Structure formats: C-alpha cells, structure tokens
Amino acid sequence: MKRRLRLEEVSDPAVLRAMQAVPREEFVPRFLRDAAYDDRALPIDCGQTISQPAVVAYMTEKLRLAPGQRVLEVGTGSGYQAAVLAEIVREVYSIERIPALAQTAAARLARLGYGNVHVRTGDGAQGWPEAAPFDAIMVTAATAKVPPALLAQLGTGGRLILPEGGPHEEQVLVLLERKTPTDIVRTTLWAVRFVPLLPG
Ligand code: SAH
C-alpha cells in the first residue's frame, strides 16, 4: 500500500497515448520546466501542486473511460489532469476554487487547443449540476468524506475516484462505482498524498 506508484503499472493504451500527447512542460512553472517529465508532483501557484504523472495516469485508468463520455474533475490546478482526460473523452468539466488558478488553467487549455474542457471557478464539492449526470468524476484534492453532491451527479454505470482522508492523515484513493441507481461498490486503492479540498 505504501509503495510509490509508478507509470509502469498503467497499461490502458488510451491513457498511455494521452500521457504522451499532453506537453506537461506547458503546465509547470517556467523555472521547473527541466523537471516537467520527472515522475513527481511539482509546486504550482497559490501553494497548490500538479500531481505526479503516475498518479494522474493511474487515476485516469481506473475511470475506464470511453471516447464519447463526459467527465467532471474537481481541482483544476494547472489544468494538466483535465488535458489528459480531454485527450480521451468528449467533454471535460473542471472546477477550481482559486480564481487565479482557474483563469490561468482555462487560458492555457484554450491556447493548447483543448476546446472540450470547460473550467469554472467555484466549490467543487457542489459539482456542476447543470452538466450532470457524468460518466465519471475525479477529485484531485483530499477530503475526509465523499461530497454527497458529487455522488448524486454520478450516472448509473459511472465511476468516481478521489483521495479520501483529512489533511494531516494518511489518504487513500477510493473508487466508487454506481452499478445501479442505488447500488454503489467501493474499492480502496493506493495510499497517496494530495493537497486538501478547501471548504466552499
Ligand atoms: N488536477 C490538478 C492538480 C490539483 S491540486 C492538476 O492537474 O494540476 C488540487 C487543486 O484543487 C488545487 O488547485 C486547489 O486549489 C483545488 N481545490 C481545493 N479545494 C477545492 C474546492 N473545494 N473546489 C475546487 N477546487 C478546489
């Protein structure tokens, strides 16, 4: 459980193709460009981080995405994870709590041609009700409990992945699969470290 995730554990060709396609150096601060392809998280503005590529790939793979789908991401940050999702699915909706990050990420994604990513500033724990239901939901900030609004916006057959745990606790990746409207199957995956989901 404690072992560090490595990119080699990811085998879904669509995910590997997406990881190849997205230029990570465009999403990291200029002074860290030389480290852009290291397999580690890096700092971005506002005290936030861009996730480790292996974790991005792993979480993306666990959603078992298909081309026509619509996905919600909570925690846009740099926009990197949103771009990886946008390489695979039809539409990505991404919510960021910090306005400056949302603006920078939206401009960057537009410049790189990701016209299928929609970025909004707000509290991601509320989801994006007008665009629901989603085929998949990914939360990229840690929370002690699964936000109920997100679960409500997950379509039948859909998958939600998030790092569960308080800011000073061990966090674990949790996968929730909505098998039927009322039947949700929970799987516990890797131990991880994410920045906390900020209160709305
Ligand atoms: N997915 C990002 C990394 C996310 S770091 C990337 O690929 O770069 C987590 C992000 O979640 C931070 O940018 C943080 O500001 C944002 N965040 C924290 N609390 C939030 C909330 N309640 N709603 C939306 N975003 C939030």
mmCIF file with all atom_site columns, C-alpha atoms and ligand atoms in Angstrom:
data_model
loop_
_atom_site.group_PDB
_atom_site.id
_atom_site.type_symbol
_atom_site.label_atom_id
_atom_site.label_alt_id
_atom_site.label_comp_id
_atom_site.label_asym_id
_atom_site.label_entity_id
_atom_site.label_seq_id
_atom_site.pdbx_PDB_ins_code
_atom_site.Cartn_x
_atom_site.Cartn_y
_atom_site.Cartn_z
_atom_site.occupancy
_atom_site.B_iso_or_equiv
_atom_site.pdbx_formal_charge
_atom_site.auth_seq_id
_atom_site.auth_comp_id
_atom_site.auth_asym_id
_atom_site.auth_atom_id
_atom_site.pdbx_PDB_model_num
ATOM   1   C CA  . MET A 1 1   ? 0.000   0.000  0.000   1.00 0.00 ? 1   MET A CA  1
ATOM   2   C CA  . LYS A 1 2   ? 2.796   2.432  0.832   1.00 0.00 ? 2   LYS A CA  1
ATOM   3   C CA  . ARG A 1 3   ? 4.798   1.618  -2.282  1.00 0.00 ? 3   ARG A CA  1
ATOM   4   C CA  . ARG A 1 4   ? 5.166   4.541  -4.639  1.00 0.00 ? 4   ARG A CA  1
ATOM   5   C CA  . LEU A 1 5   ? 3.012   4.376  -7.736  1.00 0.00 ? 5   LEU A CA  1
ATOM   6   C CA  . ARG A 1 6   ? 4.932   4.073  -10.972 1.00 0.00 ? 6   ARG A CA  1
ATOM   7   C CA  . LEU A 1 7   ? 3.910   4.802  -14.534 1.00 0.00 ? 7   LEU A CA  1
ATOM   8   C CA  . GLU A 1 8   ? 4.795   1.214  -15.469 1.00 0.00 ? 8   GLU A CA  1
ATOM   9   C CA  . GLU A 1 9   ? 1.693   -0.021 -13.641 1.00 0.00 ? 9   GLU A CA  1
ATOM   10  C CA  . VAL A 1 10  ? -0.546  1.676  -16.202 1.00 0.00 ? 10  VAL A CA  1
ATOM   11  C CA  . SER A 1 11  ? -1.383  -0.379 -19.278 1.00 0.00 ? 11  SER A CA  1
ATOM   12  C CA  . ASP A 1 12  ? -4.524  1.138  -20.867 1.00 0.00 ? 12  ASP A CA  1
ATOM   13  C CA  . PRO A 1 13  ? -3.314  2.239  -24.330 1.00 0.00 ? 13  PRO A CA  1
ATOM   14  C CA  . ALA A 1 14  ? -5.711  5.215  -24.430 1.00 0.00 ? 14  ALA A CA  1
ATOM   15  C CA  . VAL A 1 15  ? -4.273  6.513  -21.155 1.00 0.00 ? 15  VAL A CA  1
ATOM   16  C CA  . LEU A 1 16  ? -0.672  5.989  -22.239 1.00 0.00 ? 16  LEU A CA  1
ATOM   17  C CA  . ARG A 1 17  ? -1.426  7.770  -25.529 1.00 0.00 ? 17  ARG A CA  1
ATOM   18  C CA  . ALA A 1 18  ? -2.975  10.696 -23.633 1.00 0.00 ? 18  ALA A CA  1
ATOM   19  C CA  . MET A 1 19  ? 0.061   10.919 -21.326 1.00 0.00 ? 19  MET A CA  1
ATOM   20  C CA  . GLN A 1 20  ? 2.301   11.038 -24.400 1.00 0.00 ? 20  GLN A CA  1
ATOM   21  C CA  . ALA A 1 21  ? 0.157   13.673 -26.082 1.00 0.00 ? 21  ALA A CA  1
ATOM   22  C CA  . VAL A 1 22  ? -0.067  16.271 -23.287 1.00 0.00 ? 22  VAL A CA  1
ATOM   23  C CA  . PRO A 1 23  ? 3.015   18.532 -23.008 1.00 0.00 ? 23  PRO A CA  1
ATOM   24  C CA  . ARG A 1 24  ? 3.484   18.629 -19.222 1.00 0.00 ? 24  ARG A CA  1
ATOM   25  C CA  . GLU A 1 25  ? 6.124   21.357 -19.504 1.00 0.00 ? 25  GLU A CA  1
ATOM   26  C CA  . GLU A 1 26  ? 3.324   23.756 -20.506 1.00 0.00 ? 26  GLU A CA  1
ATOM   27  C CA  . PHE A 1 27  ? 1.610   23.170 -17.143 1.00 0.00 ? 27  PHE A CA  1
ATOM   28  C CA  . VAL A 1 28  ? 4.506   23.659 -14.715 1.00 0.00 ? 28  VAL A CA  1
ATOM   29  C CA  . PRO A 1 29  ? 6.100   26.964 -13.646 1.00 0.00 ? 29  PRO A CA  1
ATOM   30  C CA  . ARG A 1 30  ? 8.763   28.145 -16.087 1.00 0.00 ? 30  ARG A CA  1
ATOM   31  C CA  . PHE A 1 31  ? 11.614  27.642 -13.612 1.00 0.00 ? 31  PHE A CA  1
ATOM   32  C CA  . LEU A 1 32  ? 10.631  23.974 -13.214 1.00 0.00 ? 32  LEU A CA  1
ATOM   33  C CA  . ARG A 1 33  ? 10.456  23.119 -16.908 1.00 0.00 ? 33  ARG A CA  1
ATOM   34  C CA  . ASP A 1 34  ? 13.545  20.932 -16.720 1.00 0.00 ? 34  ASP A CA  1
ATOM   35  C CA  . ALA A 1 35  ? 11.737  18.785 -14.143 1.00 0.00 ? 35  ALA A CA  1
ATOM   36  C CA  . ALA A 1 36  ? 8.473   18.635 -16.121 1.00 0.00 ? 36  ALA A CA  1
ATOM   37  C CA  . TYR A 1 37  ? 8.945   14.994 -17.135 1.00 0.00 ? 37  TYR A CA  1
ATOM   38  C CA  . ASP A 1 38  ? 10.178  13.722 -13.779 1.00 0.00 ? 38  ASP A CA  1
ATOM   39  C CA  . ASP A 1 39  ? 7.661   11.359 -12.239 1.00 0.00 ? 39  ASP A CA  1
ATOM   40  C CA  . ARG A 1 40  ? 6.846   13.565 -9.267  1.00 0.00 ? 40  ARG A CA  1
ATOM   41  C CA  . ALA A 1 41  ? 4.400   16.216 -8.130  1.00 0.00 ? 41  ALA A CA  1
ATOM   42  C CA  . LEU A 1 42  ? 5.615   19.795 -8.584  1.00 0.00 ? 42  LEU A CA  1
ATOM   43  C CA  . PRO A 1 43  ? 4.532   23.091 -6.997  1.00 0.00 ? 43  PRO A CA  1
ATOM   44  C CA  . ILE A 1 44  ? 2.315   25.462 -8.993  1.00 0.00 ? 44  ILE A CA  1
ATOM   45  C CA  . ASP A 1 45  ? 0.981   28.898 -7.944  1.00 0.00 ? 45  ASP A CA  1
ATOM   46  C CA  . CYS A 1 46  ? -1.117  29.584 -4.834  1.00 0.00 ? 46  CYS A CA  1
ATOM   47  C CA  . GLY A 1 47  ? 0.522   26.809 -2.761  1.00 0.00 ? 47  GLY A CA  1
ATOM   48  C CA  . GLN A 1 48  ? -1.031  24.063 -4.905  1.00 0.00 ? 48  GLN A CA  1
ATOM   49  C CA  . THR A 1 49  ? 0.562   21.176 -6.819  1.00 0.00 ? 49  THR A CA  1
ATOM   50  C CA  . ILE A 1 50  ? 0.435   19.446 -10.177 1.00 0.00 ? 50  ILE A CA  1
ATOM   51  C CA  . SER A 1 51  ? 0.117   15.721 -9.432  1.00 0.00 ? 51  SER A CA  1
ATOM   52  C CA  . GLN A 1 52  ? 2.747   13.069 -10.053 1.00 0.00 ? 52  GLN A CA  1
ATOM   53  C CA  . PRO A 1 53  ? 2.292   11.726 -13.631 1.00 0.00 ? 53  PRO A CA  1
ATOM   54  C CA  . ALA A 1 54  ? 2.000   8.125  -12.431 1.00 0.00 ? 54  ALA A CA  1
ATOM   55  C CA  . VAL A 1 55  ? -0.874  9.136  -10.165 1.00 0.00 ? 55  VAL A CA  1
ATOM   56  C CA  . VAL A 1 56  ? -2.566  11.086 -12.993 1.00 0.00 ? 56  VAL A CA  1
ATOM   57  C CA  . ALA A 1 57  ? -2.287  8.066  -15.292 1.00 0.00 ? 57  ALA A CA  1
ATOM   58  C CA  . TYR A 1 58  ? -3.387  5.595  -12.637 1.00 0.00 ? 58  TYR A CA  1
ATOM   59  C CA  . MET A 1 59  ? -6.468  7.581  -11.588 1.00 0.00 ? 59  MET A CA  1
ATOM   60  C CA  . THR A 1 60  ? -7.398  8.123  -15.236 1.00 0.00 ? 60  THR A CA  1
ATOM   61  C CA  . GLU A 1 61  ? -7.104  4.407  -15.988 1.00 0.00 ? 61  GLU A CA  1
ATOM   62  C CA  . LYS A 1 62  ? -9.298  3.480  -13.029 1.00 0.00 ? 62  LYS A CA  1
ATOM   63  C CA  . LEU A 1 63  ? -12.164 5.519  -14.521 1.00 0.00 ? 63  LEU A CA  1
ATOM   64  C CA  . ARG A 1 64  ? -12.206 3.158  -17.564 1.00 0.00 ? 64  ARG A CA  1
ATOM   65  C CA  . LEU A 1 65  ? -13.097 5.998  -19.894 1.00 0.00 ? 65  LEU A CA  1
ATOM   66  C CA  . ALA A 1 66  ? -14.580 5.737  -23.376 1.00 0.00 ? 66  ALA A CA  1
ATOM   67  C CA  . PRO A 1 67  ? -14.387 8.345  -26.163 1.00 0.00 ? 67  PRO A CA  1
ATOM   68  C CA  . GLY A 1 68  ? -17.958 9.672  -26.122 1.00 0.00 ? 68  GLY A CA  1
ATOM   69  C CA  . GLN A 1 69  ? -18.068 10.329 -22.391 1.00 0.00 ? 69  GLN A CA  1
ATOM   70  C CA  . ARG A 1 70  ? -18.410 13.443 -20.214 1.00 0.00 ? 70  ARG A CA  1
ATOM   71  C CA  . VAL A 1 71  ? -16.231 13.745 -17.139 1.00 0.00 ? 71  VAL A CA  1
ATOM   72  C CA  . LEU A 1 72  ? -16.182 16.069 -14.129 1.00 0.00 ? 72  LEU A CA  1
ATOM   73  C CA  . GLU A 1 73  ? -12.896 16.990 -12.470 1.00 0.00 ? 73  GLU A CA  1
ATOM   74  C CA  . VAL A 1 74  ? -12.711 18.765 -9.104  1.00 0.00 ? 74  VAL A CA  1
ATOM   75  C CA  . GLY A 1 75  ? -9.472  20.726 -8.608  1.00 0.00 ? 75  GLY A CA  1
ATOM   76  C CA  . THR A 1 76  ? -8.331  22.092 -11.982 1.00 0.00 ? 76  THR A CA  1
ATOM   77  C CA  . GLY A 1 77  ? -4.990  23.318 -10.599 1.00 0.00 ? 77  GLY A CA  1
ATOM   78  C CA  . SER A 1 78  ? -2.658  23.655 -13.587 1.00 0.00 ? 78  SER A CA  1
ATOM   79  C CA  . GLY A 1 79  ? -5.163  22.025 -15.971 1.00 0.00 ? 79  GLY A CA  1
ATOM   80  C CA  . TYR A 1 80  ? -2.836  19.094 -16.657 1.00 0.00 ? 80  TYR A CA  1
ATOM   81  C CA  . GLN A 1 81  ? -5.162  16.334 -15.478 1.00 0.00 ? 81  GLN A CA  1
ATOM   82  C CA  . ALA A 1 82  ? -8.044  17.975 -17.354 1.00 0.00 ? 82  ALA A CA  1
ATOM   83  C CA  . ALA A 1 83  ? -5.956  17.888 -20.557 1.00 0.00 ? 83  ALA A CA  1
ATOM   84  C CA  . VAL A 1 84  ? -5.174  14.192 -20.063 1.00 0.00 ? 84  VAL A CA  1
ATOM   85  C CA  . LEU A 1 85  ? -8.894  13.481 -19.631 1.00 0.00 ? 85  LEU A CA  1
ATOM   86  C CA  . ALA A 1 86  ? -9.720  15.661 -22.651 1.00 0.00 ? 86  ALA A CA  1
ATOM   87  C CA  . GLU A 1 87  ? -7.433  13.557 -24.844 1.00 0.00 ? 87  GLU A CA  1
ATOM   88  C CA  . ILE A 1 88  ? -9.667  10.544 -24.131 1.00 0.00 ? 88  ILE A CA  1
ATOM   89  C CA  . VAL A 1 89  ? -13.257 11.731 -23.674 1.00 0.00 ? 89  VAL A CA  1
ATOM   90  C CA  . ARG A 1 90  ? -15.630 14.121 -25.426 1.00 0.00 ? 90  ARG A CA  1
ATOM   91  C CA  . GLU A 1 91  ? -16.164 16.780 -22.740 1.00 0.00 ? 91  GLU A CA  1
ATOM   92  C CA  . VAL A 1 92  ? -14.387 17.635 -19.505 1.00 0.00 ? 92  VAL A CA  1
ATOM   93  C CA  . TYR A 1 93  ? -15.919 19.912 -16.867 1.00 0.00 ? 93  TYR A CA  1
ATOM   94  C CA  . SER A 1 94  ? -13.366 21.099 -14.321 1.00 0.00 ? 94  SER A CA  1
ATOM   95  C CA  . ILE A 1 95  ? -13.954 23.197 -11.201 1.00 0.00 ? 95  ILE A CA  1
ATOM   96  C CA  . GLU A 1 96  ? -11.267 25.195 -9.374  1.00 0.00 ? 96  GLU A CA  1
ATOM   97  C CA  . ARG A 1 97  ? -11.751 27.012 -6.073  1.00 0.00 ? 97  ARG A CA  1
ATOM   98  C CA  . ILE A 1 98  ? -8.956  29.588 -6.555  1.00 0.00 ? 98  ILE A CA  1
ATOM   99  C CA  . PRO A 1 99  ? -9.944  32.142 -9.257  1.00 0.00 ? 99  PRO A CA  1
ATOM   100 C CA  . ALA A 1 100 ? -6.353  32.920 -10.363 1.00 0.00 ? 100 ALA A CA  1
ATOM   101 C CA  . LEU A 1 101 ? -5.625  29.236 -10.971 1.00 0.00 ? 101 LEU A CA  1
ATOM   102 C CA  . ALA A 1 102 ? -8.910  28.725 -12.816 1.00 0.00 ? 102 ALA A CA  1
ATOM   103 C CA  . GLN A 1 103 ? -8.172  31.676 -15.107 1.00 0.00 ? 103 GLN A CA  1
ATOM   104 C CA  . THR A 1 104 ? -4.604  30.602 -15.859 1.00 0.00 ? 104 THR A CA  1
ATOM   105 C CA  . ALA A 1 105 ? -5.623  26.998 -16.492 1.00 0.00 ? 105 ALA A CA  1
ATOM   106 C CA  . ALA A 1 106 ? -8.548  27.979 -18.740 1.00 0.00 ? 106 ALA A CA  1
ATOM   107 C CA  . ALA A 1 107 ? -6.326  30.255 -20.842 1.00 0.00 ? 107 ALA A CA  1
ATOM   108 C CA  . ARG A 1 108 ? -3.600  27.603 -21.074 1.00 0.00 ? 108 ARG A CA  1
ATOM   109 C CA  . LEU A 1 109 ? -6.029  24.861 -22.101 1.00 0.00 ? 109 LEU A CA  1
ATOM   110 C CA  . ALA A 1 110 ? -7.565  27.122 -24.758 1.00 0.00 ? 110 ALA A CA  1
ATOM   111 C CA  . ARG A 1 111 ? -4.111  28.040 -26.103 1.00 0.00 ? 111 ARG A CA  1
ATOM   112 C CA  . LEU A 1 112 ? -3.168  24.351 -26.340 1.00 0.00 ? 112 LEU A CA  1
ATOM   113 C CA  . GLY A 1 113 ? -6.352  23.601 -28.269 1.00 0.00 ? 113 GLY A CA  1
ATOM   114 C CA  . TYR A 1 114 ? -8.382  21.826 -25.573 1.00 0.00 ? 114 TYR A CA  1
ATOM   115 C CA  . GLY A 1 115 ? -11.700 23.323 -26.638 1.00 0.00 ? 115 GLY A CA  1
ATOM   116 C CA  . ASN A 1 116 ? -13.524 20.418 -24.981 1.00 0.00 ? 116 ASN A CA  1
ATOM   117 C CA  . VAL A 1 117 ? -12.503 21.446 -21.439 1.00 0.00 ? 117 VAL A CA  1
ATOM   118 C CA  . HIS A 1 118 ? -14.871 23.759 -19.563 1.00 0.00 ? 118 HIS A CA  1
ATOM   119 C CA  . VAL A 1 119 ? -13.367 25.446 -16.492 1.00 0.00 ? 119 VAL A CA  1
ATOM   120 C CA  . ARG A 1 120 ? -15.379 27.148 -13.791 1.00 0.00 ? 120 ARG A CA  1
ATOM   121 C CA  . THR A 1 121 ? -14.403 28.863 -10.527 1.00 0.00 ? 121 THR A CA  1
ATOM   122 C CA  . GLY A 1 122 ? -16.290 27.537 -7.532  1.00 0.00 ? 122 GLY A CA  1
ATOM   123 C CA  . ASP A 1 123 ? -16.591 24.936 -4.824  1.00 0.00 ? 123 ASP A CA  1
ATOM   124 C CA  . GLY A 1 124 ? -16.105 21.578 -6.492  1.00 0.00 ? 124 GLY A CA  1
ATOM   125 C CA  . ALA A 1 125 ? -17.849 19.774 -3.645  1.00 0.00 ? 125 ALA A CA  1
ATOM   126 C CA  . GLN A 1 126 ? -21.109 21.111 -5.119  1.00 0.00 ? 126 GLN A CA  1
ATOM   127 C CA  . GLY A 1 127 ? -20.319 19.612 -8.519  1.00 0.00 ? 127 GLY A CA  1
ATOM   128 C CA  . TRP A 1 128 ? -21.681 21.055 -11.762 1.00 0.00 ? 128 TRP A CA  1
ATOM   129 C CA  . PRO A 1 129 ? -25.430 20.240 -11.579 1.00 0.00 ? 129 PRO A CA  1
ATOM   130 C CA  . GLU A 1 130 ? -26.378 21.714 -14.985 1.00 0.00 ? 130 GLU A CA  1
ATOM   131 C CA  . ALA A 1 131 ? -23.955 19.366 -16.759 1.00 0.00 ? 131 ALA A CA  1
ATOM   132 C CA  . ALA A 1 132 ? -24.821 16.255 -14.682 1.00 0.00 ? 132 ALA A CA  1
ATOM   133 C CA  . PRO A 1 133 ? -25.053 13.294 -14.797 1.00 0.00 ? 133 PRO A CA  1
ATOM   134 C CA  . PHE A 1 134 ? -21.410 12.468 -15.512 1.00 0.00 ? 134 PHE A CA  1
ATOM   135 C CA  . ASP A 1 135 ? -19.947 9.215  -16.794 1.00 0.00 ? 135 ASP A CA  1
ATOM   136 C CA  . ALA A 1 136 ? -17.008 9.684  -14.448 1.00 0.00 ? 136 ALA A CA  1
ATOM   137 C CA  . ILE A 1 137 ? -15.862 12.062 -11.713 1.00 0.00 ? 137 ILE A CA  1
ATOM   138 C CA  . MET A 1 138 ? -12.317 12.639 -10.481 1.00 0.00 ? 138 MET A CA  1
ATOM   139 C CA  . VAL A 1 139 ? -11.444 14.639 -7.384  1.00 0.00 ? 139 VAL A CA  1
ATOM   140 C CA  . THR A 1 140 ? -7.809  15.774 -7.206  1.00 0.00 ? 140 THR A CA  1
ATOM   141 C CA  . ALA A 1 141 ? -7.822  17.186 -3.662  1.00 0.00 ? 141 ALA A CA  1
ATOM   142 C CA  . ALA A 1 142 ? -8.201  15.169 -0.482  1.00 0.00 ? 142 ALA A CA  1
ATOM   143 C CA  . THR A 1 143 ? -11.406 15.104 1.508   1.00 0.00 ? 143 THR A CA  1
ATOM   144 C CA  . ALA A 1 144 ? -12.426 13.224 4.654   1.00 0.00 ? 144 ALA A CA  1
ATOM   145 C CA  . LYS A 1 145 ? -15.801 12.314 3.174   1.00 0.00 ? 145 LYS A CA  1
ATOM   146 C CA  . VAL A 1 146 ? -17.163 11.868 -0.335  1.00 0.00 ? 146 VAL A CA  1
ATOM   147 C CA  . PRO A 1 147 ? -19.130 15.056 -1.119  1.00 0.00 ? 147 PRO A CA  1
ATOM   148 C CA  . PRO A 1 148 ? -22.797 13.941 -1.449  1.00 0.00 ? 148 PRO A CA  1
ATOM   149 C CA  . ALA A 1 149 ? -23.467 16.288 -4.391  1.00 0.00 ? 149 ALA A CA  1
ATOM   150 C CA  . LEU A 1 150 ? -20.764 14.551 -6.407  1.00 0.00 ? 150 LEU A CA  1
ATOM   151 C CA  . LEU A 1 151 ? -22.209 11.132 -5.767  1.00 0.00 ? 151 LEU A CA  1
ATOM   152 C CA  . ALA A 1 152 ? -25.624 12.466 -6.764  1.00 0.00 ? 152 ALA A CA  1
ATOM   153 C CA  . GLN A 1 153 ? -24.188 13.677 -10.087 1.00 0.00 ? 153 GLN A CA  1
ATOM   154 C CA  . LEU A 1 154 ? -22.615 10.325 -10.981 1.00 0.00 ? 154 LEU A CA  1
ATOM   155 C CA  . GLY A 1 155 ? -24.615 8.489  -13.641 1.00 0.00 ? 155 GLY A CA  1
ATOM   156 C CA  . THR A 1 156 ? -25.511 4.803  -13.477 1.00 0.00 ? 156 THR A CA  1
ATOM   157 C CA  . GLY A 1 157 ? -22.538 2.783  -14.644 1.00 0.00 ? 157 GLY A CA  1
ATOM   158 C CA  . GLY A 1 158 ? -20.318 5.708  -13.677 1.00 0.00 ? 158 GLY A CA  1
ATOM   159 C CA  . ARG A 1 159 ? -17.128 5.760  -11.622 1.00 0.00 ? 159 ARG A CA  1
ATOM   160 C CA  . LEU A 1 160 ? -15.857 8.303  -9.124  1.00 0.00 ? 160 LEU A CA  1
ATOM   161 C CA  . ILE A 1 161 ? -12.276 8.350  -7.849  1.00 0.00 ? 161 ILE A CA  1
ATOM   162 C CA  . LEU A 1 162 ? -10.966 10.503 -5.015  1.00 0.00 ? 162 LEU A CA  1
ATOM   163 C CA  . PRO A 1 163 ? -8.258  10.688 -2.357  1.00 0.00 ? 163 PRO A CA  1
ATOM   164 C CA  . GLU A 1 164 ? -10.021 10.131 0.961   1.00 0.00 ? 164 GLU A CA  1
ATOM   165 C CA  . GLY A 1 165 ? -8.588  11.351 4.248   1.00 0.00 ? 165 GLY A CA  1
ATOM   166 C CA  . GLY A 1 166 ? -8.087  14.507 6.277   1.00 0.00 ? 166 GLY A CA  1
ATOM   167 C CA  . PRO A 1 167 ? -5.246  16.945 5.503   1.00 0.00 ? 167 PRO A CA  1
ATOM   168 C CA  . HIS A 1 168 ? -2.940  15.521 8.180   1.00 0.00 ? 168 HIS A CA  1
ATOM   169 C CA  . GLU A 1 169 ? -3.986  11.921 7.784   1.00 0.00 ? 169 GLU A CA  1
ATOM   170 C CA  . GLU A 1 170 ? -2.887  9.150  5.531   1.00 0.00 ? 170 GLU A CA  1
ATOM   171 C CA  . GLN A 1 171 ? -5.024  9.386  2.413   1.00 0.00 ? 171 GLN A CA  1
ATOM   172 C CA  . VAL A 1 172 ? -6.159  6.534  0.270   1.00 0.00 ? 172 VAL A CA  1
ATOM   173 C CA  . LEU A 1 173 ? -7.552  6.514  -3.250  1.00 0.00 ? 173 LEU A CA  1
ATOM   174 C CA  . VAL A 1 174 ? -11.148 5.333  -3.198  1.00 0.00 ? 174 VAL A CA  1
ATOM   175 C CA  . LEU A 1 175 ? -13.073 4.182  -6.263  1.00 0.00 ? 175 LEU A CA  1
ATOM   176 C CA  . LEU A 1 176 ? -16.880 4.238  -6.190  1.00 0.00 ? 176 LEU A CA  1
ATOM   177 C CA  . GLU A 1 177 ? -18.809 2.511  -8.965  1.00 0.00 ? 177 GLU A CA  1
ATOM   178 C CA  . ARG A 1 178 ? -22.518 3.140  -9.396  1.00 0.00 ? 178 ARG A CA  1
ATOM   179 C CA  . LYS A 1 179 ? -23.708 -0.274 -10.598 1.00 0.00 ? 179 LYS A CA  1
ATOM   180 C CA  . THR A 1 180 ? -27.406 0.647  -10.435 1.00 0.00 ? 180 THR A CA  1
ATOM   181 C CA  . PRO A 1 181 ? -29.102 3.844  -9.205  1.00 0.00 ? 181 PRO A CA  1
ATOM   182 C CA  . THR A 1 182 ? -28.930 2.530  -5.635  1.00 0.00 ? 182 THR A CA  1
ATOM   183 C CA  . ASP A 1 183 ? -26.013 0.101  -5.643  1.00 0.00 ? 183 ASP A CA  1
ATOM   184 C CA  . ILE A 1 184 ? -22.581 1.647  -5.156  1.00 0.00 ? 184 ILE A CA  1
ATOM   185 C CA  . VAL A 1 185 ? -19.483 -0.524 -4.902  1.00 0.00 ? 185 VAL A CA  1
ATOM   186 C CA  . ARG A 1 186 ? -16.494 0.884  -3.058  1.00 0.00 ? 186 ARG A CA  1
ATOM   187 C CA  . THR A 1 187 ? -12.894 -0.204 -3.653  1.00 0.00 ? 187 THR A CA  1
ATOM   188 C CA  . THR A 1 188 ? -9.865  1.058  -1.757  1.00 0.00 ? 188 THR A CA  1
ATOM   189 C CA  . LEU A 1 189 ? -6.718  1.526  -3.835  1.00 0.00 ? 189 LEU A CA  1
ATOM   190 C CA  . TRP A 1 190 ? -3.333  3.155  -3.200  1.00 0.00 ? 190 TRP A CA  1
ATOM   191 C CA  . ALA A 1 191 ? -2.085  5.337  -0.377  1.00 0.00 ? 191 ALA A CA  1
ATOM   192 C CA  . VAL A 1 192 ? -1.491  8.839  -1.765  1.00 0.00 ? 192 VAL A CA  1
ATOM   193 C CA  . ARG A 1 193 ? -0.803  12.434 -0.741  1.00 0.00 ? 193 ARG A CA  1
ATOM   194 C CA  . PHE A 1 194 ? -2.894  15.269 -2.131  1.00 0.00 ? 194 PHE A CA  1
ATOM   195 C CA  . VAL A 1 195 ? -3.463  18.858 -1.049  1.00 0.00 ? 195 VAL A CA  1
ATOM   196 C CA  . PRO A 1 196 ? -6.750  19.233 0.883   1.00 0.00 ? 196 PRO A CA  1
ATOM   197 C CA  . LEU A 1 197 ? -10.105 20.086 -0.683  1.00 0.00 ? 197 LEU A CA  1
ATOM   198 C CA  . LEU A 1 198 ? -10.771 23.615 0.577   1.00 0.00 ? 198 LEU A CA  1
ATOM   199 C CA  . PRO A 1 199 ? -14.131 24.394 2.170   1.00 0.00 ? 199 PRO A CA  1
ATOM   200 C CA  . GLY A 1 200 ? -16.559 26.234 -0.073  1.00 0.00 ? 200 GLY A CA  1
HETATM 201 N N1  . SAH B 2 .   ? -5.570  18.361 -11.051 1.00 0.00 ? 1   SAH B N1  1
HETATM 202 C C1  . SAH B 2 .   ? -4.564  19.387 -10.846 1.00 0.00 ? 1   SAH B C1  1
HETATM 203 C C2  . SAH B 2 .   ? -3.869  19.303 -9.501  1.00 0.00 ? 1   SAH B C2  1
HETATM 204 C C3  . SAH B 2 .   ? -4.779  19.597 -8.420  1.00 0.00 ? 1   SAH B C3  1
HETATM 205 S S1  . SAH B 2 .   ? -4.123  20.199 -6.886  1.00 0.00 ? 1   SAH B S1  1
HETATM 206 C C4  . SAH B 2 .   ? -3.542  19.406 -11.947 1.00 0.00 ? 1   SAH B C4  1
HETATM 207 O O1  . SAH B 2 .   ? -3.583  18.534 -12.819 1.00 0.00 ? 1   SAH B O1  1
HETATM 208 O O2  . SAH B 2 .   ? -2.698  20.300 -11.954 1.00 0.00 ? 1   SAH B O2  1
HETATM 209 C C5  . SAH B 2 .   ? -5.724  20.422 -6.161  1.00 0.00 ? 1   SAH B C5  1
HETATM 210 C C6  . SAH B 2 .   ? -6.472  21.620 -6.664  1.00 0.00 ? 1   SAH B C6  1
HETATM 211 O O3  . SAH B 2 .   ? -7.753  21.607 -6.062  1.00 0.00 ? 1   SAH B O3  1
HETATM 212 C C7  . SAH B 2 .   ? -5.828  22.950 -6.286  1.00 0.00 ? 1   SAH B C7  1
HETATM 213 O O4  . SAH B 2 .   ? -5.645  23.738 -7.422  1.00 0.00 ? 1   SAH B O4  1
HETATM 214 C C8  . SAH B 2 .   ? -6.848  23.566 -5.331  1.00 0.00 ? 1   SAH B C8  1
HETATM 215 O O5  . SAH B 2 .   ? -6.904  24.972 -5.400  1.00 0.00 ? 1   SAH B O5  1
HETATM 216 C C9  . SAH B 2 .   ? -8.132  22.930 -5.810  1.00 0.00 ? 1   SAH B C9  1
HETATM 217 N N2  . SAH B 2 .   ? -9.201  22.928 -4.827  1.00 0.00 ? 1   SAH B N2  1
HETATM 218 C C10 . SAH B 2 .   ? -9.100  22.840 -3.485  1.00 0.00 ? 1   SAH B C10 1
HETATM 219 N N3  . SAH B 2 .   ? -10.322 22.853 -2.922  1.00 0.00 ? 1   SAH B N3  1
HETATM 220 C C11 . SAH B 2 .   ? -11.225 22.954 -3.930  1.00 0.00 ? 1   SAH B C11 1
HETATM 221 C C12 . SAH B 2 .   ? -12.648 23.012 -3.966  1.00 0.00 ? 1   SAH B C12 1
HETATM 222 N N4  . SAH B 2 .   ? -13.406 22.986 -2.872  1.00 0.00 ? 1   SAH B N4  1
HETATM 223 N N5  . SAH B 2 .   ? -13.239 23.112 -5.189  1.00 0.00 ? 1   SAH B N5  1
HETATM 224 C C13 . SAH B 2 .   ? -12.493 23.139 -6.326  1.00 0.00 ? 1   SAH B C13 1
HETATM 225 N N6  . SAH B 2 .   ? -11.143 23.092 -6.330  1.00 0.00 ? 1   SAH B N6  1
HETATM 226 C C14 . SAH B 2 .   ? -10.517 23.001 -5.151  1.00 0.00 ? 1   SAH B C14 1
#
